[in-house]
XYZ file of C-alpha atoms in Angstrom:
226
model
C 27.076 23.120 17.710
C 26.830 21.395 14.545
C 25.263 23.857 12.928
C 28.079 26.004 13.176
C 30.757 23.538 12.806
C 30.925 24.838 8.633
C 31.753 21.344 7.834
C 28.274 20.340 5.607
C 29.497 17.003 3.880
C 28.160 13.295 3.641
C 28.688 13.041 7.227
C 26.719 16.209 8.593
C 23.689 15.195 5.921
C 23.697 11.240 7.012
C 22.840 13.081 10.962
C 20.244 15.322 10.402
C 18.735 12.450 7.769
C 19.258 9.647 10.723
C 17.752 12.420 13.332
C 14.184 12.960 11.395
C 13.980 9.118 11.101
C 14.454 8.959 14.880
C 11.758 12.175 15.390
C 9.803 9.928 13.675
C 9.810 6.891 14.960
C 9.588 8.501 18.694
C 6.362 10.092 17.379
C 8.333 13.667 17.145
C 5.916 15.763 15.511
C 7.355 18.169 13.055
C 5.855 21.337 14.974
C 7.895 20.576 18.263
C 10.945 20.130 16.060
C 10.252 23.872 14.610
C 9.906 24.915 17.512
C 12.926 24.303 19.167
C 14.319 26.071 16.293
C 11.829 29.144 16.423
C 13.523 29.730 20.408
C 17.146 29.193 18.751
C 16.415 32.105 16.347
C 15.035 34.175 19.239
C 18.334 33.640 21.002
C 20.625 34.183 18.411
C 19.309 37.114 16.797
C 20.066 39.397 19.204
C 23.144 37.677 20.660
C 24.387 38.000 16.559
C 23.553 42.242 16.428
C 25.164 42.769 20.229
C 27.870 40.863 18.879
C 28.303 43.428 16.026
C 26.706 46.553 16.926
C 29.888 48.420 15.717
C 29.434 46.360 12.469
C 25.775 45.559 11.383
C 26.145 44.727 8.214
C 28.379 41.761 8.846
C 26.123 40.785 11.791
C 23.403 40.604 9.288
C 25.050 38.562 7.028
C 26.289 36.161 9.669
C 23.152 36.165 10.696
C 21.537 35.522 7.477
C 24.099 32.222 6.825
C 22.773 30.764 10.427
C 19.452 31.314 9.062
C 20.002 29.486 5.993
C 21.730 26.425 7.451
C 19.095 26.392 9.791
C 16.556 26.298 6.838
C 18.505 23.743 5.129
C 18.476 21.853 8.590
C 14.813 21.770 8.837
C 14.092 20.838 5.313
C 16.770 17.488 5.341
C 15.092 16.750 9.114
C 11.234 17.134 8.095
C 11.423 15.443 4.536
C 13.083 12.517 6.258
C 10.044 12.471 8.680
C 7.753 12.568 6.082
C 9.225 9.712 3.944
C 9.174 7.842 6.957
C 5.850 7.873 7.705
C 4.861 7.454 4.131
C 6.541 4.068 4.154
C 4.764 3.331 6.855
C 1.726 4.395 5.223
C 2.697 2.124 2.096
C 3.795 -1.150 4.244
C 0.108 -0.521 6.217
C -1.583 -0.112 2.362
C -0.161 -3.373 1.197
C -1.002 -5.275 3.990
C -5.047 -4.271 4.457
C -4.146 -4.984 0.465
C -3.226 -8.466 1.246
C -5.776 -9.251 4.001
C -8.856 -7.620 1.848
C -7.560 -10.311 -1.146
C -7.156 -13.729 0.204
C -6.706 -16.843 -1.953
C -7.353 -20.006 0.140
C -6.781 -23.811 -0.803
C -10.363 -25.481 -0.475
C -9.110 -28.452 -1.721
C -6.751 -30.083 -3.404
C -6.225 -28.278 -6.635
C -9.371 -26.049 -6.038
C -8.493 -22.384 -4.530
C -10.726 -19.787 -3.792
C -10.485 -15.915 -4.112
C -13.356 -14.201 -2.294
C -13.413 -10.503 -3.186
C -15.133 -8.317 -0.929
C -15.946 -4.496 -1.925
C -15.243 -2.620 -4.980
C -11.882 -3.270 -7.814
C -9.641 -0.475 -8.576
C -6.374 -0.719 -10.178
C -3.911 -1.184 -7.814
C -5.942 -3.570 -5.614
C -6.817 -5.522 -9.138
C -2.829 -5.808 -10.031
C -3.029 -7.129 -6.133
C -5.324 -9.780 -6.443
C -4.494 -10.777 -9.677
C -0.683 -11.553 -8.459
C -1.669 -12.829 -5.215
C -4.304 -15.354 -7.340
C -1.526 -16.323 -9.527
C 1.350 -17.015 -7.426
C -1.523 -19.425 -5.047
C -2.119 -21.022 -8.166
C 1.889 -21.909 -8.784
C 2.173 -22.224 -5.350
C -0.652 -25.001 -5.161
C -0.513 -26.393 -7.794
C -3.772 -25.908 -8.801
C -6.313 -26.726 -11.401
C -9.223 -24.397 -11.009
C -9.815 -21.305 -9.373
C -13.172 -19.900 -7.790
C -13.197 -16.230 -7.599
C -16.285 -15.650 -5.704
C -17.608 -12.194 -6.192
C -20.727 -12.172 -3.070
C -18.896 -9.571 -1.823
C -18.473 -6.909 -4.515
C -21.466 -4.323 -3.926
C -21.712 -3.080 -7.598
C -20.285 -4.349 -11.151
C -19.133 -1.558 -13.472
C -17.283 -2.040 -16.630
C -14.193 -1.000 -15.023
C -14.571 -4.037 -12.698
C -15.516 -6.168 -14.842
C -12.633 -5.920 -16.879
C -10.290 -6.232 -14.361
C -12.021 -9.675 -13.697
C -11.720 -11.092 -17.490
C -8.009 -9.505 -16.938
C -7.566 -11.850 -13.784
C -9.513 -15.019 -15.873
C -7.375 -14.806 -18.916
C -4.001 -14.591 -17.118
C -5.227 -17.336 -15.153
C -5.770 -19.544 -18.137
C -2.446 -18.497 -19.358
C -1.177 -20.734 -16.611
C -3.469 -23.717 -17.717
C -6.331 -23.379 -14.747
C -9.876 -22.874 -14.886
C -12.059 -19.942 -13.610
C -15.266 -20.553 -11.931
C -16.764 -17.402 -11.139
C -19.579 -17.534 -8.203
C -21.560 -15.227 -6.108
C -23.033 -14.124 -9.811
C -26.675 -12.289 -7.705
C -29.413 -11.364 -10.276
C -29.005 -7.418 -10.244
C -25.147 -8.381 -11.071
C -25.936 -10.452 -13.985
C -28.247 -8.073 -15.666
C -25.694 -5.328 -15.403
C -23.474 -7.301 -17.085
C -25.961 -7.857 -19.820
C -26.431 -4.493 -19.560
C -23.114 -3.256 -20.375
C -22.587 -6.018 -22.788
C -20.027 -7.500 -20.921
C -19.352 -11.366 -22.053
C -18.956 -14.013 -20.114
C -20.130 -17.256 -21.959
C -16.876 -18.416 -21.798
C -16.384 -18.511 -18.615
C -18.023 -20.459 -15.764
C -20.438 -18.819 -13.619
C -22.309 -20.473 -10.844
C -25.156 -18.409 -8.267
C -22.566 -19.826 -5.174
C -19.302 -20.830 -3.825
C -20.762 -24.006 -2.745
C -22.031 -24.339 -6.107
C -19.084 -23.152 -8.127
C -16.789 -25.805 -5.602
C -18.967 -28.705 -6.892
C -18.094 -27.537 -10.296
C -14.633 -27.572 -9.661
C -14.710 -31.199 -8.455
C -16.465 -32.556 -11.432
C -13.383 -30.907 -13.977
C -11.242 -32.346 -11.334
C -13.291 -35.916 -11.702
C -13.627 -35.978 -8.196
C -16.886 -36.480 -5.422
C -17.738 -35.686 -2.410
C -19.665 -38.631 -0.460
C -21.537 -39.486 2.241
C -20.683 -41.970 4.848
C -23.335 -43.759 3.646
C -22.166 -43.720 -0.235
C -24.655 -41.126 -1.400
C -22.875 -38.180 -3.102
């Protein structure tokens, strides 16, 4: 009824942009939506022509404005669908994003930033923010960014780590990189990637007692040993 009301302002276009949010979030799929309007044309076409059988060529032009409201219909409904479920797709993205890049407090002014599979750029801008803002947040003086996880060091990735270090010791903390295996060391060497200014330790235990010492702190025994 709509359709045919020929009143096509803000108010008609807010509807059918409120009614493909609501397809989707019902889980609507497109196709049933098309449907329905597949059996309208069916029904119309030939109510339109008996309509105007003395007159065809207005029929088919009265026909031919349905069908181009119709189209117009479709396209407001389905793009709306689709933007919704790209959002969706987006809020889901940033939040495996955020759980695949924790920073954790492992002491006082010591955080750790285990990364776990392989850098590109958006997850790099990710966990460089995310690394950051812990560090503000916490008040902290040195960071471990533990890299056991990563499977393979490129030059890409690497990068994106000294990326991460220096904007780190823009805010006045230190970078203890750990989890540095063998095979990942020689590639670095390899692709002549420096690192002697940075601090690299084989573990995160190893790296955390590093930490401790800049902070000019122990761990002890009950018994007093260290």
């Amino acid at each position: 009824m709509q359709l045919t009301q020929g009143d096509y302002g803000e108010a008609y276009l807010a509807n059918r942009l409120h009614i493909g949010q609501i397809h989707q979030q019902i889980g609507l799929e497109p196709r049933w939506y098309m449907g329905a309007y597949s059996i309208y044309m069916q029904l119309a076409f030939p109510r339109v022509m008996t309509a105007f059988e003395h007159d065809l060529g207005k029929g088919q032009r009265i026909f031919l404005a349905l069908l181009k409201i119709i189209t117009l219909d479709t396209e407001l409904a389905i793009t709306t669908y689709i933007a919704a479920s790209e959002e969706i797709i987006s809020s889901q993205s940033r939040e495996i994003l955020e759980i695949a890049t924790p920073v954790v407090q492992v002491w006082s002014g010591v955080v750790a930033a285990p990364l776990i599979g392989t850098l590109d750029s958006q997850r790099a801008q990710q966990f460089t923010e995310r690394l950051l803002e812990r560090i503000v947040e916490m008040r902290a003086s040195v960071a471990l960014v533990d890299i056991t996880g990563v499977p393979m060091m490129d030059t890409r990735t690497a990068q994106y780590l000294l990326e991460a270090i220096s904007a780190v010791r823009l805010l006045g903390s230190q970078v203890i990189l750990t989890g540095v295996r063998p095979a990942i060391a020689q590639t670095l060497v390899h692709l002549g990637i420096d690192l002697s200014n940075v601090a690299t330790r084989p573990s995160l235990e190893a790296g955390l007692r590093l930490g401790l010492d800049m902070l000019e702190l122990q761990v002890l025994h009950r018994d007093g040993k260290r």
